[in-house]
CSV table of C-alpha atoms and ligand atoms in Angstrom, one decimal:
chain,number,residue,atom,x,y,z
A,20,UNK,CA,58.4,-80.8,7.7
A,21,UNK,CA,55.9,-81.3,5.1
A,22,UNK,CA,52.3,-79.9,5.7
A,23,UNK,CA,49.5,-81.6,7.1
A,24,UNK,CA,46.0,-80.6,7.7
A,25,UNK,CA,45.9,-82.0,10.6
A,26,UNK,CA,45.7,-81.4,14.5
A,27,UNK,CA,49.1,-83.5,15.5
A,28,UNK,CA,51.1,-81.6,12.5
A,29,UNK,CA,49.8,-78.1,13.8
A,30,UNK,CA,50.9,-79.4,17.1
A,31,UNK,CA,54.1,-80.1,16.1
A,32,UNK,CA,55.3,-77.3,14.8
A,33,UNK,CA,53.8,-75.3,17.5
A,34,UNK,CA,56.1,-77.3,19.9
A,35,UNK,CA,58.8,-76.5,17.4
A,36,UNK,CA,58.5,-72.8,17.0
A,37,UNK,CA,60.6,-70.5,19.0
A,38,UNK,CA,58.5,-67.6,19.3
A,39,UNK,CA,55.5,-69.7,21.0
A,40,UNK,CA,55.7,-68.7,24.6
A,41,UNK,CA,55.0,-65.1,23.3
A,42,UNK,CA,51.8,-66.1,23.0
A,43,UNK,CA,50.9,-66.4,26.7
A,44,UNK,CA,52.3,-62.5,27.0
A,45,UNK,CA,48.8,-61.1,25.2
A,46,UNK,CA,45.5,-61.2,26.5
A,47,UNK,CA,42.8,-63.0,23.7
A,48,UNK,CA,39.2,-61.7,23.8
A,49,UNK,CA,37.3,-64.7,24.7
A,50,UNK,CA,33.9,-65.9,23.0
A,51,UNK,CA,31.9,-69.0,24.4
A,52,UNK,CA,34.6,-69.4,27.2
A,53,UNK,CA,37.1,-70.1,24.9
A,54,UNK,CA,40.4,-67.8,23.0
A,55,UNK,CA,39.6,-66.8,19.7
A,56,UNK,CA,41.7,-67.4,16.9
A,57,UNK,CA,42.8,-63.7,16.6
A,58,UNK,CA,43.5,-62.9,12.3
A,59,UNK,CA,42.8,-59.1,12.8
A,60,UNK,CA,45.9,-58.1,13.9
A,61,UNK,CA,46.2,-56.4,10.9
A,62,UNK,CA,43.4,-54.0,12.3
A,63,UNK,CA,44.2,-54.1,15.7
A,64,UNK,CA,46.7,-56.0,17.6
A,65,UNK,CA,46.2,-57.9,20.7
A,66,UNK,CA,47.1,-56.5,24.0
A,67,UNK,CA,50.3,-57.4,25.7
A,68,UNK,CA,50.1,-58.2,29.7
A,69,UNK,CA,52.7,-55.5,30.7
A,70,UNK,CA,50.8,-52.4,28.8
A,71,UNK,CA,48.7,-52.5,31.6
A,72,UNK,CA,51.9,-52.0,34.1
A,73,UNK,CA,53.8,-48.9,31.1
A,74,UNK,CA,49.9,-47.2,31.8
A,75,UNK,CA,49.7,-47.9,35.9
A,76,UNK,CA,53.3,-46.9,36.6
A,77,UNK,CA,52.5,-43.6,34.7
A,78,UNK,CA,49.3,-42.8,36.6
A,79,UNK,CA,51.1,-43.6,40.4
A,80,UNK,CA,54.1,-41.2,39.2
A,81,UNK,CA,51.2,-38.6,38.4
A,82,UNK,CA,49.4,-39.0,41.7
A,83,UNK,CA,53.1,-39.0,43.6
A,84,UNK,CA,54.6,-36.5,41.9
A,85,UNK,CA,51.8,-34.2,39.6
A,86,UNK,CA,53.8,-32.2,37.4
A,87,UNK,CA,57.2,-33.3,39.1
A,88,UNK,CA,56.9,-36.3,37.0
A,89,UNK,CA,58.0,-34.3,33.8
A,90,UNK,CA,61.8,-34.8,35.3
A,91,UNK,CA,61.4,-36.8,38.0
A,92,UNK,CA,59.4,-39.6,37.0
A,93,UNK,CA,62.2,-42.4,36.8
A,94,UNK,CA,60.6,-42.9,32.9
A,95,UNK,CA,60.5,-39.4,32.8
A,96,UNK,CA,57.9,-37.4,30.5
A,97,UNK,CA,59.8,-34.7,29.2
A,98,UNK,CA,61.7,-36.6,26.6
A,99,UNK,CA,59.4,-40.0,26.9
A,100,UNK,CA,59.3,-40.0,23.4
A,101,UNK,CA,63.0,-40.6,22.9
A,102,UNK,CA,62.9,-43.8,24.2
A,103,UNK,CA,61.6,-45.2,20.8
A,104,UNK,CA,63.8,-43.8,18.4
A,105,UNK,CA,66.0,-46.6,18.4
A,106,UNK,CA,63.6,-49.3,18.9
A,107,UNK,CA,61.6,-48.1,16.2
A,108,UNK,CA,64.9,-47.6,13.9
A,109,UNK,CA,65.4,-51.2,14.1
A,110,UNK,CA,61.8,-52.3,13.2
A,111,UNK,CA,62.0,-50.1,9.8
A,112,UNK,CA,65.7,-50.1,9.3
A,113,UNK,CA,66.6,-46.8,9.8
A,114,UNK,CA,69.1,-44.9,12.3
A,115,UNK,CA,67.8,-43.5,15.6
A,116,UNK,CA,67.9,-40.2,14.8
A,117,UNK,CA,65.4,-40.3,11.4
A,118,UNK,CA,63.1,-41.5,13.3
A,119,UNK,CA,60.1,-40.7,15.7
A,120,UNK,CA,57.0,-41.0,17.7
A,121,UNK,CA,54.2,-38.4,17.6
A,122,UNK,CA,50.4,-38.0,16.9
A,123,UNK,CA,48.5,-40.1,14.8
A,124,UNK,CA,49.1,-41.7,11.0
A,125,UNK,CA,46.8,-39.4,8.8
A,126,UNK,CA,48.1,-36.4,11.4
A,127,UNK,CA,51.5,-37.1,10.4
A,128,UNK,CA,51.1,-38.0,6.8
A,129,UNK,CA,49.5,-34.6,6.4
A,130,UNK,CA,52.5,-32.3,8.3
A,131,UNK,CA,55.1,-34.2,6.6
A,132,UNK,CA,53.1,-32.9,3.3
A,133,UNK,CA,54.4,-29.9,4.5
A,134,UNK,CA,57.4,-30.4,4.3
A,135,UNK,CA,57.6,-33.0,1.0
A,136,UNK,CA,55.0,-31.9,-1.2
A,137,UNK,CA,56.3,-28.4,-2.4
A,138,UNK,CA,54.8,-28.4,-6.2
A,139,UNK,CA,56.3,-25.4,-8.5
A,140,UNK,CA,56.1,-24.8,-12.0
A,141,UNK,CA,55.1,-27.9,-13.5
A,142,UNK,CA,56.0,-30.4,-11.0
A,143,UNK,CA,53.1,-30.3,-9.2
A,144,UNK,CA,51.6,-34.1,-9.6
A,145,UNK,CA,51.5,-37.1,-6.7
A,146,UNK,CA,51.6,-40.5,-7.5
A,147,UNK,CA,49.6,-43.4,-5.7
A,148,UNK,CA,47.7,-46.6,-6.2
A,149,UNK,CA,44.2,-46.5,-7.4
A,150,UNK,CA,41.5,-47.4,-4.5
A,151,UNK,CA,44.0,-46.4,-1.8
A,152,UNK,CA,43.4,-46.2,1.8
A,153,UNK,CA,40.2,-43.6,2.4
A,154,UNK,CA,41.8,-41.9,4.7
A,155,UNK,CA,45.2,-41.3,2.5
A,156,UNK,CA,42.6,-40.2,-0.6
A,157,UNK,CA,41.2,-37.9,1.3
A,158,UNK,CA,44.9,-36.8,2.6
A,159,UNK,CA,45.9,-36.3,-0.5
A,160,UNK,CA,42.8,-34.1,-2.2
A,161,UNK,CA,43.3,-32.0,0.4
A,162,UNK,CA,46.2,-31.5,0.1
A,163,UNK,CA,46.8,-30.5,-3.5
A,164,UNK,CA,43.4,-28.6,-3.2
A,165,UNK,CA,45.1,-26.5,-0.4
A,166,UNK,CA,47.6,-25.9,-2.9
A,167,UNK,CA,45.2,-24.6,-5.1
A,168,UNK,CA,45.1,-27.3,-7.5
A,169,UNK,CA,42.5,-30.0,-8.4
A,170,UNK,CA,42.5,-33.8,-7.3
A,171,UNK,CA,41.8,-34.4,-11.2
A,172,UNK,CA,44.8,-32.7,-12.2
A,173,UNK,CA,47.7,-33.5,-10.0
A,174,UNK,CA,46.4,-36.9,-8.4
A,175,UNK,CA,47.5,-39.8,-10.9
A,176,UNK,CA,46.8,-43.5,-9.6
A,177,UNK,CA,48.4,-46.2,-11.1
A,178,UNK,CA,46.3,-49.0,-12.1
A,179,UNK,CA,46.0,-53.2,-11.6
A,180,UNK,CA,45.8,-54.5,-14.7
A,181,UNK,CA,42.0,-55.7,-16.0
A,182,UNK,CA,41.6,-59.0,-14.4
A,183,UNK,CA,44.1,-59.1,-11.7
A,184,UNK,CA,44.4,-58.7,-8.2
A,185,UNK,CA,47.9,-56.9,-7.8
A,186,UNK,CA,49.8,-54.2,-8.9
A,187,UNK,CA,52.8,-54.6,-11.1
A,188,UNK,CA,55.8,-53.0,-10.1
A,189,UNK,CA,56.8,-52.1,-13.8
A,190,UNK,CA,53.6,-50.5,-14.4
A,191,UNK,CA,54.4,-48.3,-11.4
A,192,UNK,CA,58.2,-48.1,-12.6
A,193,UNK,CA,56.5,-47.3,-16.2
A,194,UNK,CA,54.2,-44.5,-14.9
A,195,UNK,CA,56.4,-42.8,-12.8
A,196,UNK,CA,58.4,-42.7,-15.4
A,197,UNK,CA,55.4,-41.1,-17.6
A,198,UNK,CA,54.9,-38.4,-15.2
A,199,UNK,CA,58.4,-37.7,-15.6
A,200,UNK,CA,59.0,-33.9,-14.6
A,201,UNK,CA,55.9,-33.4,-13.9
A,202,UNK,CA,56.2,-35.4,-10.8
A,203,UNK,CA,56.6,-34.1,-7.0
A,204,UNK,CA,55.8,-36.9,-4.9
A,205,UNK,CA,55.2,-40.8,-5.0
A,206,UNK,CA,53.5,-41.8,-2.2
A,207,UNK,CA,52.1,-45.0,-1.6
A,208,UNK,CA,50.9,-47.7,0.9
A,209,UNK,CA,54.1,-50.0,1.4
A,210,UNK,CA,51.4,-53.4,2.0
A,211,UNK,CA,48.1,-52.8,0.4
A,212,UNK,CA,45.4,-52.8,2.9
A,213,UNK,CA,43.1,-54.7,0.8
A,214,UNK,CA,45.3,-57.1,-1.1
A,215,UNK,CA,48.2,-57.4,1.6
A,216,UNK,CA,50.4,-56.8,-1.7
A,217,UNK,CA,53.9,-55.6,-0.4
A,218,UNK,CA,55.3,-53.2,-3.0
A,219,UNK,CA,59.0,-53.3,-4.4
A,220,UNK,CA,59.6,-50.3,-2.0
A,221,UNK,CA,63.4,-49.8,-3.1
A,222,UNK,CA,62.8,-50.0,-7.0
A,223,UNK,CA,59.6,-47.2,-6.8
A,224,UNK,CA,61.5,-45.4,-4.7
A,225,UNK,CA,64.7,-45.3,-6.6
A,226,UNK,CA,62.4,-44.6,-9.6
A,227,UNK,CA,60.4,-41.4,-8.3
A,228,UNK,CA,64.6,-40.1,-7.3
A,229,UNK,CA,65.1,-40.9,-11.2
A,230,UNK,CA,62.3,-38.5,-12.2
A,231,UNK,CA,62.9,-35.9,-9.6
A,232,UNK,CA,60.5,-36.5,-7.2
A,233,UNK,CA,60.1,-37.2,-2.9
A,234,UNK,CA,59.6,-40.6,-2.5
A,235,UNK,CA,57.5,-41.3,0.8
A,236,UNK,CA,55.8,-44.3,2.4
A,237,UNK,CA,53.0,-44.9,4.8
A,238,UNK,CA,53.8,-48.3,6.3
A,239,UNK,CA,50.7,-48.3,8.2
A,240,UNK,CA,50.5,-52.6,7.0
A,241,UNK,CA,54.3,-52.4,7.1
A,242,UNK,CA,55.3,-51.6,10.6
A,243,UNK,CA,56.1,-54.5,12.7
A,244,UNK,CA,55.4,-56.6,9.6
A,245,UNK,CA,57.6,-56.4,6.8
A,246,UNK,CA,61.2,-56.1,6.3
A,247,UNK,CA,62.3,-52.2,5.9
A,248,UNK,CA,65.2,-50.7,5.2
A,249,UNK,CA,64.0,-47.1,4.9
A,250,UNK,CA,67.7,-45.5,5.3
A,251,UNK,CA,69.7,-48.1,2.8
A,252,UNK,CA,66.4,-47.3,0.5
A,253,UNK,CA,67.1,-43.7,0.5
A,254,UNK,CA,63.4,-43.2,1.2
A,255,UNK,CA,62.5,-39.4,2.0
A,256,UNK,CA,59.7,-39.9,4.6
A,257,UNK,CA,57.4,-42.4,6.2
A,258,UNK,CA,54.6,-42.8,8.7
A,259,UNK,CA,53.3,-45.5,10.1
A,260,UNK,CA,50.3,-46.2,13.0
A,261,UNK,CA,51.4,-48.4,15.8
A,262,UNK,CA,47.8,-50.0,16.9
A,263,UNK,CA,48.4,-52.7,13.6
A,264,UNK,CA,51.0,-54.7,14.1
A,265,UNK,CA,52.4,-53.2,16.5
A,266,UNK,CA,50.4,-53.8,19.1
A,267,UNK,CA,50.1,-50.3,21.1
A,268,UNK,CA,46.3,-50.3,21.7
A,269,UNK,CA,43.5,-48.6,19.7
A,270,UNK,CA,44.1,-45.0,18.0
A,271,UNK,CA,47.5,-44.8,19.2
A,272,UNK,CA,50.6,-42.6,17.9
A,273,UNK,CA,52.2,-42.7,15.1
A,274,UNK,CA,56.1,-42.9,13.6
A,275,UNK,CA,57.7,-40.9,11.7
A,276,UNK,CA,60.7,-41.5,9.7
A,277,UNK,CA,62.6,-38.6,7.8
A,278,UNK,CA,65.4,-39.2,6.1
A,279,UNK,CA,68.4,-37.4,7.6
A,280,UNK,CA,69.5,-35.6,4.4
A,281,UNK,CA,66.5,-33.4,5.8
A,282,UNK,CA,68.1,-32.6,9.0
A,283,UNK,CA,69.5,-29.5,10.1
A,284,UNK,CA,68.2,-27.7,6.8
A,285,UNK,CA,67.9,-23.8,7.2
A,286,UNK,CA,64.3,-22.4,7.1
A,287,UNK,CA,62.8,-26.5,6.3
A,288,UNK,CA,59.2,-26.0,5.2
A,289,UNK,CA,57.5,-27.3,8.9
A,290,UNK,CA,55.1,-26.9,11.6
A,291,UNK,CA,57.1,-26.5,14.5
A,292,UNK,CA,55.8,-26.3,18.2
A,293,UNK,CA,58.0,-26.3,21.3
A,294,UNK,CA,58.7,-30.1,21.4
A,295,UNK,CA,60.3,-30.1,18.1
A,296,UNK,CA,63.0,-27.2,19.8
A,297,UNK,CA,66.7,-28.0,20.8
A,298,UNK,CA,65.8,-29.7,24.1
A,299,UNK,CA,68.5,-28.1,26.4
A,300,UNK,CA,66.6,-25.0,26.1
A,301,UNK,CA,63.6,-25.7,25.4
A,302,UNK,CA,62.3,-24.4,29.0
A,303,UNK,CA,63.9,-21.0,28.8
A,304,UNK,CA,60.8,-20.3,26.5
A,305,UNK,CA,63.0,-18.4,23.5
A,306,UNK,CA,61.1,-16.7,21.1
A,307,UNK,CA,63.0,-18.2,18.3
A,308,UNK,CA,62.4,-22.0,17.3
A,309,UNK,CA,65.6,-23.7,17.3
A,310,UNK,CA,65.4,-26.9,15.6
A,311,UNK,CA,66.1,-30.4,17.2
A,312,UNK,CA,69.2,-31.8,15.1
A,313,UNK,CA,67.2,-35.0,14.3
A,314,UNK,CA,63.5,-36.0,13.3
A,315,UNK,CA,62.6,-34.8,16.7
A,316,UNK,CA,62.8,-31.0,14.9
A,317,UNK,CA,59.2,-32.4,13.6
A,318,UNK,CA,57.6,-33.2,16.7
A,319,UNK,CA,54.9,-30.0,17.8
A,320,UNK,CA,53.5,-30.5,21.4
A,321,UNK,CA,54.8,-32.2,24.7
A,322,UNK,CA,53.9,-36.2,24.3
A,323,UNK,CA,50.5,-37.5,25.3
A,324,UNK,CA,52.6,-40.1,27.8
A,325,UNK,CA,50.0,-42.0,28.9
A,326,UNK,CA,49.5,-42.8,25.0
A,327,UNK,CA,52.8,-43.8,24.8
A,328,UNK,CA,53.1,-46.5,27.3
A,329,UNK,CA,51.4,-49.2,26.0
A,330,UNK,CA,53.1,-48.8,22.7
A,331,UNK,CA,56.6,-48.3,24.7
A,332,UNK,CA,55.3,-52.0,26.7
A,333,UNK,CA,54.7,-53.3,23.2
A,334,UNK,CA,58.0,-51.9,21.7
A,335,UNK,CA,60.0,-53.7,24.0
A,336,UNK,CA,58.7,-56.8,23.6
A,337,UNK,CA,59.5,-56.5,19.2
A,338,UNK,CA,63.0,-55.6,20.5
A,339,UNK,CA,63.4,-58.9,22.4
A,340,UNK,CA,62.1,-61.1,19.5
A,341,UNK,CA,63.4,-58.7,16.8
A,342,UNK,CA,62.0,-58.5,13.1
A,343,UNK,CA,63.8,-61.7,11.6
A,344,UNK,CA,62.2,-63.8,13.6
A,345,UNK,CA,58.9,-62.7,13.2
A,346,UNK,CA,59.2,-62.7,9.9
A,347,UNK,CA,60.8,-66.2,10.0
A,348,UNK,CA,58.0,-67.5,11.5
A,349,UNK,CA,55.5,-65.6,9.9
A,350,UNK,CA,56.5,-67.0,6.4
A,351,UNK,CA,55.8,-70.1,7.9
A,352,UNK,CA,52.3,-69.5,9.7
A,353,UNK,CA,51.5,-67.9,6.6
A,354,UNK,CA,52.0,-70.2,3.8
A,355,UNK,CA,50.2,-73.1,6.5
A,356,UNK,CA,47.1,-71.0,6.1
A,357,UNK,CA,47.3,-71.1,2.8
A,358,UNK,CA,47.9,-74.2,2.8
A,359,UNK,CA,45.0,-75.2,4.6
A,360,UNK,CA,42.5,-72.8,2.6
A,361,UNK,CA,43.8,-74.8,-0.3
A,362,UNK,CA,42.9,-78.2,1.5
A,363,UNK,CA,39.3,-76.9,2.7
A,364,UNK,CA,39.0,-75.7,-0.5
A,365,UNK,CA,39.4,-78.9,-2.1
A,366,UNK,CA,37.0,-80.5,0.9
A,367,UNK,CA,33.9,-78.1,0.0
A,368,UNK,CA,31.6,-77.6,-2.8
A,369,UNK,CA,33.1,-73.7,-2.9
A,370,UNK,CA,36.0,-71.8,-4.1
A,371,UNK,CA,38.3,-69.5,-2.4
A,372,UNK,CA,40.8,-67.2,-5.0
A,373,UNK,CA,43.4,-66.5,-2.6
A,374,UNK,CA,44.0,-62.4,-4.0
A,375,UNK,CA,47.5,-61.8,-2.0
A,376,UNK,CA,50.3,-62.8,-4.2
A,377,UNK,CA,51.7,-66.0,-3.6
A,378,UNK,CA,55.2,-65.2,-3.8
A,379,UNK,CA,56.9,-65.0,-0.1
A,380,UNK,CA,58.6,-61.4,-1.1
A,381,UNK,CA,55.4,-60.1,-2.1
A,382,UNK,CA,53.6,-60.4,0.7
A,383,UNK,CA,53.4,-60.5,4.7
A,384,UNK,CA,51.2,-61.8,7.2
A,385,UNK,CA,47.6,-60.7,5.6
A,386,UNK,CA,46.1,-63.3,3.8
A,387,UNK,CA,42.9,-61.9,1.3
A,388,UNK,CA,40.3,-64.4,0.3
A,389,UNK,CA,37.8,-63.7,-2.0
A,390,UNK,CA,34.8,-65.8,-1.5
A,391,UNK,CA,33.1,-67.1,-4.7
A,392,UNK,CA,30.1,-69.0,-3.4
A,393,UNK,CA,29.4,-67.1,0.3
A,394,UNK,CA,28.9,-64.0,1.2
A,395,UNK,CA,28.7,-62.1,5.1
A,396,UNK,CA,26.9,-65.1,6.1
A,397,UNK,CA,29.9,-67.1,6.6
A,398,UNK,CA,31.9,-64.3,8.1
A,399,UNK,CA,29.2,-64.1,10.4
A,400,UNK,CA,29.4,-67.8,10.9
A,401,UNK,CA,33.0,-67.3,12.1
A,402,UNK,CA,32.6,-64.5,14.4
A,403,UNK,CA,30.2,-66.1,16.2
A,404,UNK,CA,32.3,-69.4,16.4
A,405,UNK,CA,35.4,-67.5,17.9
A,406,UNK,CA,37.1,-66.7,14.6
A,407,UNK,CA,37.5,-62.2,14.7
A,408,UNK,CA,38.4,-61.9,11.2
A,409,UNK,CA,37.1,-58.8,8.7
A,410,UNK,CA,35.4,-58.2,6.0
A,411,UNK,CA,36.1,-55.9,2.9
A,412,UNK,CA,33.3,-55.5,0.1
A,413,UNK,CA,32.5,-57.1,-1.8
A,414,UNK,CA,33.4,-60.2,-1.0
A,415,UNK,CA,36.8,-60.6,0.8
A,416,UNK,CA,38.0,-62.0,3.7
A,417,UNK,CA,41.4,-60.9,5.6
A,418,UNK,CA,43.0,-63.0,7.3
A,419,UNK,CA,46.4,-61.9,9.7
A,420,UNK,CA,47.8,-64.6,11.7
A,421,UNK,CA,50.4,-62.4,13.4
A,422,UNK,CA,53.4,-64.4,14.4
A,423,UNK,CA,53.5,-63.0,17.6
A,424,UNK,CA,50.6,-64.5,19.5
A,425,UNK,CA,48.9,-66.9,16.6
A,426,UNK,CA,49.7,-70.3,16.8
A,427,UNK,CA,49.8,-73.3,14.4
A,428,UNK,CA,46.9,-75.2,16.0
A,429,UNK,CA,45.0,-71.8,15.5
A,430,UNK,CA,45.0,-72.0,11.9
A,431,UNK,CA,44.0,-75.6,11.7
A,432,UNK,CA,41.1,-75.1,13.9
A,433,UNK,CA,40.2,-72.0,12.0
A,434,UNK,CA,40.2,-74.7,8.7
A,435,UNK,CA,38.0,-76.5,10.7
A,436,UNK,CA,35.4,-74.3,11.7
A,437,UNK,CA,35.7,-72.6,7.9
A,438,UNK,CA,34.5,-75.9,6.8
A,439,UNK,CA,31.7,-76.4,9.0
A,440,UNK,CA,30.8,-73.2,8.3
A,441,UNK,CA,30.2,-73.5,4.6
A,442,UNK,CA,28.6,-77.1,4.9
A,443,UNK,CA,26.1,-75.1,7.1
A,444,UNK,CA,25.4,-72.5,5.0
A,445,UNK,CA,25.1,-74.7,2.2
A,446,UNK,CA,22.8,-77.2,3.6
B,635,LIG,C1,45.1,-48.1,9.0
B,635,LIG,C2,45.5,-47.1,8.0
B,635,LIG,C3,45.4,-45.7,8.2
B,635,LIG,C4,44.8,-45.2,9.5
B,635,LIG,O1,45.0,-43.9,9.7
B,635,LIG,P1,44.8,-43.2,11.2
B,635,LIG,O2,45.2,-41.8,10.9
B,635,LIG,O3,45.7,-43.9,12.1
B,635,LIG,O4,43.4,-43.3,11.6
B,635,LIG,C5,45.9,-44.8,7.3
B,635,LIG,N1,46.4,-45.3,6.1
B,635,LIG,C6,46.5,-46.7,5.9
B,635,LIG,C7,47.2,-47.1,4.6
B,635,LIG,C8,46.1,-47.6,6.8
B,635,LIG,O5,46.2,-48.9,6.6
């Protein structure tokens, strides 16, 4: 079907998708009586109705059983975590037993440090992308500081070109290469945060295993969004958050993926607590840490379950549907809103530069808009007219209309109220 900018078009292919009736399984915020049109999924999720019931079913087991519920609890506590692994295998292409759930994403990206960044002689230098996450900058300079080096020295960024929005993959190839032997980590955003760039994960990482180097990932804007295929990849090590696309609910745990070449190493670098010990003796309280055989050797302290159940509720729900067709329909949501920027675009004395590469392979459900011509005042405009989008200086608007619970219909409306919006402002 060609694309319309129209109501009866969006209507259409809302009756058409397959993935639709998920929709009615989240709970929107409401403004002026009405559901918004939800784009920040990229920042946090909506909340599906059976979270609720993971969270309840966990609190009657507590009152019924207190401390009982560790084994008796029919989703039982003790291993709760396990009950991810494979779910969350599937979602970043990996086997069960590389991955799992613990903590939170800057927690994890820091303990798997531990283990990954081990600089000696003159391999000592991490690669990432300039203007990075805050939160994996600061990860990072802390990092190599601890290690007594400075940022200055064993931090190198690699660059956009002057005048464009997105990072080439053979100026990454190119500078990894630079670095060369000097080089003991790549690690990188898999989406850009800002852009929603998605980076040729398998090429950069089979480039940093060229020059010698651990190759590791955080997939915060990857999780739940993008395909992965972290064990065909032959990536080292990944984290991602869960309260993005996934959907768990605010602040919540993070995965881990680590490669199983990694497993069952004698004396791994690693900070071990008692969760991460071989489980069937794990309450005979040893003094000697035995490893798990898995990624579950990297897990510390007994899981914060009541954490864990709305992401579990959530998890559930991605394993029904499954990645392909999310991504199936997100492609198609996706290129409709920029479809319809174009269209308003054309319908209002302003210009939007679309930033995200237009290529379907390069990108995933963010959408980033910068505004020539407006400023906060629109995005002001659109919050208060049911439209939760955000906002990124200096002048960029994001735009996620996760497949799960956005509709067709939502992203003509929100062309709608976009061009009102301006005409306001502009009058
Ligand atoms: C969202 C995000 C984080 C958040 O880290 P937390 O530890 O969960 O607060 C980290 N890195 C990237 C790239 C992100 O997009």
């Amino acid at each position: 079907m060609k694309f319309e900018n129209s109501l009866e078009i969006a209507r259409k292919m809302d009756s058409e998708d397959e993935l639709a009736k998920y929709r009615h399984q989240f709970i929107f915020p409401q403004v002026n009586g009405k559901d918004v049109i939800y784009f920040v999924g990229n920042s946090l999720g909506l909340q599906p109705k059976t979270a609720k019931n993971y969270v309840n079913e966990i609190m009657q087991d507590w009152a019924n059983l207190g401390v009982e519920g560790h084994f008796r609890a029919e989703k039982s506590w003790w291993d709760y975590h396990e009950r991810f692994s494979g779910k969350l295998a599937k979602i970043v292409g990996a086997k069960a037993s590389e991955v799992t759930v613990m903590n939170t994403l800057t927690v994890n990206l820091h303990l798997l440090m531990v283990s990954f960044y081990r600089p000696s002689g003159k391999r000592f230098k991490i690669l990432c992308e300039e203007k990075a996450f805050p939160s994996d900058q600061y990860m990072l300079s802390s990092q190599v500081r601890l290690h007594g080096y400075q940022p200055s020295e064993a931090i190198v960024e690699v660059r956009k070109r002057e005048g464009e929005n997105n990072f080439r993959t053979e100026d990454i190839l190119k500078k990894i290469e630079e670095v060369g032997e000097e080089l003991a980590l790549v690690l990188i955003g898999g989406v850009n945060y800002y852009s929603g760039q998605v980076f040729d994960m398998e090429s950069i990482t089979k480039a940093g295993h060229e020059a010698g180097a651990i190759v590791g990932w955080d997939l915060a804007h990857a999780a739940g969004n993008v395909k992965l295929k972290l064990s065909e990849w032959n990536v080292d090590f990944a984290a991602w958050c869960s309260y993005k696309y996934m959907n768990s609910g605010p602040g919540n745990a993070s995965g881990c993926f680590i490669n199983e070449k990694y497993h069952n190493i004698k004396d791994m670098p690693r900070m071990e607590g008692w969760w991460g010990h071989n489980k069937d003796r794990r309450f005979l309280m040893e003094p000697e840490f035995q490893p798990e055989p898995d990624a579950n050797a990297w897990q510390i302290s007994n899981a914060p379950v009541l954490a864990l159940a709305p992401y579990l509720a959530s998890l559930e729900m991605f394993d029904e549907v499954g990645m392909p067709a999310l991504i199936k329909k997100r492609n198609r949501i996706v290129a409709y809103l920029e479809f319809v920027l174009h269209e308003i675009d054309k319908e209002v004395d302003s210009t939007f530069e679309v930033i995200t590469p237009s290529n379907q392979n390069e990108r995933g459900t963010q959408i980033s808009v910068f505004l020539h011509g407006e400023g906060r005042e629109l995005f002001n405009y659109l919050m208060k007219n049911g439209v939760y989008i955000d906002w990124r200086e200096p002048n960029v608007i994001r735009l996620a209309p996760a497949p799960f619970y956005c509709s067709f219909e939502d992203v003509y409306n929100f062309g709608q109220i976009l061009k009102r919006g301006i005409t306001e402002i502009h009058s």
